[in-house]
C-alpha positions as a printed Julia matrix, in Angstrom:
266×3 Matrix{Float64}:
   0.0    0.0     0.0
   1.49   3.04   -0.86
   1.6    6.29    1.56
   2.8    9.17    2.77
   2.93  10.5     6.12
  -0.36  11.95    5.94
  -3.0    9.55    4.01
  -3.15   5.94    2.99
  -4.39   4.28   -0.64
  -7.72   2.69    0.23
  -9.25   0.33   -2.39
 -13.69   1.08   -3.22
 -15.51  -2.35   -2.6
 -18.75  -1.2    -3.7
 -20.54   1.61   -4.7
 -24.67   2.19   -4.13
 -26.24   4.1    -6.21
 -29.66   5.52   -4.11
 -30.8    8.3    -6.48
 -29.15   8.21  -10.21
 -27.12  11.28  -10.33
 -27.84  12.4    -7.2
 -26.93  10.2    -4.4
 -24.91   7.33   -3.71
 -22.29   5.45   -0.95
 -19.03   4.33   -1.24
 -17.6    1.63    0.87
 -13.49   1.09    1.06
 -11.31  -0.72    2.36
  -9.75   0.47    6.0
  -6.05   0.71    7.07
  -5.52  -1.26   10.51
  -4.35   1.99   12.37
  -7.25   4.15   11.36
  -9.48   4.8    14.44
 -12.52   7.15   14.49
 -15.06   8.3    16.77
 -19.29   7.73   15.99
 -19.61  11.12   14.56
 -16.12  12.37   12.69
 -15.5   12.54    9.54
 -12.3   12.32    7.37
 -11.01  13.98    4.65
 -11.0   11.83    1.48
  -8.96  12.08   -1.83
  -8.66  11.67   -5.81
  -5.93  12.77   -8.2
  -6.23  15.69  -10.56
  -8.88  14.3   -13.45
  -5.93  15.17  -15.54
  -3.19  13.23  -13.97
  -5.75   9.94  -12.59
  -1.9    7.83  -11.47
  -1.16  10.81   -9.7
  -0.73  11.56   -6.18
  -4.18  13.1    -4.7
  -4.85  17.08   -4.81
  -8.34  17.17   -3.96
  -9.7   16.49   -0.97
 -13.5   16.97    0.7
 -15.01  15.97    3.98
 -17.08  13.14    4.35
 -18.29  11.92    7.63
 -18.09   8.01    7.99
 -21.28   5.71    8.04
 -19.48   2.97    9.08
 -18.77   2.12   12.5
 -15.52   1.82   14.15
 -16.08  -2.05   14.94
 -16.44  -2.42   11.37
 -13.36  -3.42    9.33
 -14.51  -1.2     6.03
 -15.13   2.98    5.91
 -18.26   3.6     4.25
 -19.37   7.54    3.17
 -22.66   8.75    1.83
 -22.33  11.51   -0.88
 -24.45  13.73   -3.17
 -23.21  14.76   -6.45
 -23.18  18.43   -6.66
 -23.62  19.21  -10.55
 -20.45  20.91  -12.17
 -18.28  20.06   -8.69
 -14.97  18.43   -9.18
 -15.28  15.43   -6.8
 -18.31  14.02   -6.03
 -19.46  13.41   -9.85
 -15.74  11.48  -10.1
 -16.25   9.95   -6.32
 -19.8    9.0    -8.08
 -18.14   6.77  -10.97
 -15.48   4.88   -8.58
 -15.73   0.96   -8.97
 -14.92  -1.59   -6.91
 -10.74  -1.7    -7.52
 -10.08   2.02   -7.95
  -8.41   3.72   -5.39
  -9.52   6.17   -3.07
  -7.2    8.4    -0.33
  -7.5    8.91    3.03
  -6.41  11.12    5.5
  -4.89   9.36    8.48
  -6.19  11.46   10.89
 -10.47  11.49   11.67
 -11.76  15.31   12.61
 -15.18  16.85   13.75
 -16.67  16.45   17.01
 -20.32  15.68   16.56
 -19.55  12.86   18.69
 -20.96  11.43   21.94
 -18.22  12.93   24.21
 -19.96  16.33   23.88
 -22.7   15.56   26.03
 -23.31  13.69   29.48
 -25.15  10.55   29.21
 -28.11   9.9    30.34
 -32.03  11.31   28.91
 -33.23  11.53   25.23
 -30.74  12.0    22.29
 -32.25  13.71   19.29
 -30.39  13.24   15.77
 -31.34  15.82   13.36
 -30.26  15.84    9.72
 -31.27  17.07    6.27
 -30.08  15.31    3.27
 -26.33  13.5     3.73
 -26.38  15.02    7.02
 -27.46  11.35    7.81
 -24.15  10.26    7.86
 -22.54  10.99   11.16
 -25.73   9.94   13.09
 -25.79   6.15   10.67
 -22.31   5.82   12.61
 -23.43   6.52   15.6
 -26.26   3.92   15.26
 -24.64   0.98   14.07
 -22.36   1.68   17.1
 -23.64  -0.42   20.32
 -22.29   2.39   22.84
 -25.02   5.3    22.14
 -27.98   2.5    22.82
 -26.93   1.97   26.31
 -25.9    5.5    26.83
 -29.67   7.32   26.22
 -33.45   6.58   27.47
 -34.6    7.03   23.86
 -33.17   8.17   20.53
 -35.19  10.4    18.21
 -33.68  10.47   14.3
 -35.32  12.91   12.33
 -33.92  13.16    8.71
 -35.31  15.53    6.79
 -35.29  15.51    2.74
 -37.36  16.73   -0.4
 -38.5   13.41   -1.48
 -38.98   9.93   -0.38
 -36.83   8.55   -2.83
 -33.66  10.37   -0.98
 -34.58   8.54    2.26
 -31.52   6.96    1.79
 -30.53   3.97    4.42
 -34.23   3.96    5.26
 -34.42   0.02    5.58
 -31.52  -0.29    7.22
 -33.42   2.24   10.42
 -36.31   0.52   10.19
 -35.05  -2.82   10.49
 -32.7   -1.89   13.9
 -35.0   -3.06   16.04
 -34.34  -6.71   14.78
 -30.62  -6.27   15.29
 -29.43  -9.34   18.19
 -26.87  -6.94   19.85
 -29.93  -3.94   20.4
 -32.61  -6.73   21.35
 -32.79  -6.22   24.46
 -33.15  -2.39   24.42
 -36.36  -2.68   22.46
 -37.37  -5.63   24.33
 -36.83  -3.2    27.04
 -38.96  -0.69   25.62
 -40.22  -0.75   21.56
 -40.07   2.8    21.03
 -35.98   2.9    22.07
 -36.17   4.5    18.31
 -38.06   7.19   16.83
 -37.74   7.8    13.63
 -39.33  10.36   12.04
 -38.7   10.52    8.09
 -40.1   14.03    6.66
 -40.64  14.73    2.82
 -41.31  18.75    2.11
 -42.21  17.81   -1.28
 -44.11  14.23   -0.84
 -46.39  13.12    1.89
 -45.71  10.47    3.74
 -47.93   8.27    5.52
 -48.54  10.56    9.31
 -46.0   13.08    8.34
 -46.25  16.33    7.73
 -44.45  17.97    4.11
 -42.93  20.47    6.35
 -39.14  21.65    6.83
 -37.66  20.66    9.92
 -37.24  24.36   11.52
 -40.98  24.51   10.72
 -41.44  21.7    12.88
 -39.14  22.83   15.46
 -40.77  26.16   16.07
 -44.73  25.36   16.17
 -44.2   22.54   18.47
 -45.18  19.8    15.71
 -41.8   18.03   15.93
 -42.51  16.93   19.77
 -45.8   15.9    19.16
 -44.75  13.4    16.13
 -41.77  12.08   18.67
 -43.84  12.09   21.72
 -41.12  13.48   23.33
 -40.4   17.19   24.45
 -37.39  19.36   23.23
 -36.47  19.63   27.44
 -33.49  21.17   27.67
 -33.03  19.55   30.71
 -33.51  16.16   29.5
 -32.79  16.1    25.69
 -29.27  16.19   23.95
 -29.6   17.43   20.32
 -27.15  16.9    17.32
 -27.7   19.12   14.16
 -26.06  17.76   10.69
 -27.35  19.26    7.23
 -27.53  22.33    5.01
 -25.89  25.71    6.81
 -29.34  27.15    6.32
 -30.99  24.8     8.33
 -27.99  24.89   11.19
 -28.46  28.43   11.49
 -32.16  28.26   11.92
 -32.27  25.1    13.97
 -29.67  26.42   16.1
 -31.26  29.67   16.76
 -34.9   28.62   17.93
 -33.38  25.67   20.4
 -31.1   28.18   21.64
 -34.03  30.35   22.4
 -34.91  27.26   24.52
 -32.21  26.64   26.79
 -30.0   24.57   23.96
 -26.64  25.27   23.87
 -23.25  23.6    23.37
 -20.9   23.07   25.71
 -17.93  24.32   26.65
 -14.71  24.72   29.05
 -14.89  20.66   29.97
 -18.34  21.33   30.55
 -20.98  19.3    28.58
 -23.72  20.97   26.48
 -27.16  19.82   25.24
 -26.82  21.11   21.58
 -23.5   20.02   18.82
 -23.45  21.19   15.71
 -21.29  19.97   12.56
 -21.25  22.06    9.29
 -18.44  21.25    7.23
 -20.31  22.3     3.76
């Protein structure tokens, strides 16, 4: 495997395609030395188009889906139209190489916040990706009374990974947490632009600020009981941020755990 002192040469194992043009994950393989946190991301790379033998020069963020028990890194991309690496990352097969950084970043990760009450996952479009780590990880199930995932998207068909959530409670090692209590996981999928079945088409801030998005969970947005994560468009971060702040949401800070993390690396 060739390297230098600050990525490795991973090989793609499979790409999924979810929306044609739009969206689709690539799984790689993983060096043996690369440990992550639920939550970071890395920083991923390809040659110049121009020179595709060549050491990498562009790099982008991607927050891993995998988990750190599992032995591949798996990331969850749109393909912005004109951009220089996602519509390449898009056409990867399995045996073409992709970089990656050695080191993980970010800290949308569990250390931010104190265990114990609700954790609430909110995400709009590939802002999925940090929280699909954090569920196929065992440690945030033991951690929190309840998780509430809320991904937000346009249409149905970009409810990408949607199986895989609904099908968690049948996974043997989180048995006995829904055993323990079926609604362990909430997850609210919301289409602005489709209706789905008990959902409103409404944007997530929407939600947020007329109270509608504690009713659908049957939980309340208590800052003294709920953690919240935030992943997705910087318009939506902004917003989101600003009305739970409003409520007693805030990160923390100085050693001191918060109720509110926010990643925006767009």
């Amino acid at each position: 495997m060739t390297e230098d002192s600050k990525y490795t040469r991973q090989t793609v194992t499979s790409v999924h395609t979810w929306v044609p043009g739009k969206l689709f994950s690539v799984r790689v393989t993983r060096d043996d030395a690369y440990d992550f946190q639920p939550g970071q991301f890395a920083r991923v790379g390809l040659p110049a188009a121009d020179d595709p033998d060549g050491p990498p020069t562009l790099w982008r963020a991607y927050s891993m889906v995998s988990a750190p028990g599992q032995p591949w890194l798996e990331f969850y991309s749109i393909v912005v139209p004109g951009g220089l690496f996602s519509p390449r990352m898009a056409r990867l097969v399995p045996g073409d190489a992709l970089y990656v950084e050695k080191a993980p970043y970010g800290f949308l990760t569990l250390e931010r916040f104190a265990p114990g009450g609700d954790l609430w996952l909110l995400a709009s479009g590939t802002g999925l990706s940090a929280y699909l780590s954090i569920l196929r990880d065992p440690a945030a199930w033991s951690a929190y009374r309840r998780i509430v995932l809320v991904h937000g998207v346009r249409t149905t068909e970009e409810l990408a990974y949607r199986e895989e959530i609904e099908s968690l409670a049948r996974r043997p090692d989180l048995a006995s947490h829904f055993a323990a209590d079926p609604r362990k996981l909430v997850y609210l999928p919301i289409a602005t632009r489709e209706a789905l079945p008990g959902m409103p088409q409404e944007r997530l801030t929407t939600l947020i600020a007329d109270g509608r998005l504690e009713q659908l969970a049957g939980q309340a947005l208590d800052p003294e009981a709920a953690k919240i994560m935030l992943c997705g468009n910087p318009a939506m971060l902004a917003d989101a941020r600003k009305l739970l702040g409003e409520r007693g949401f805030k990160p923390g800070r100085r050693g001191i755990p918060g109720n509110l993390a926010v990643e925006n690396y767009w």
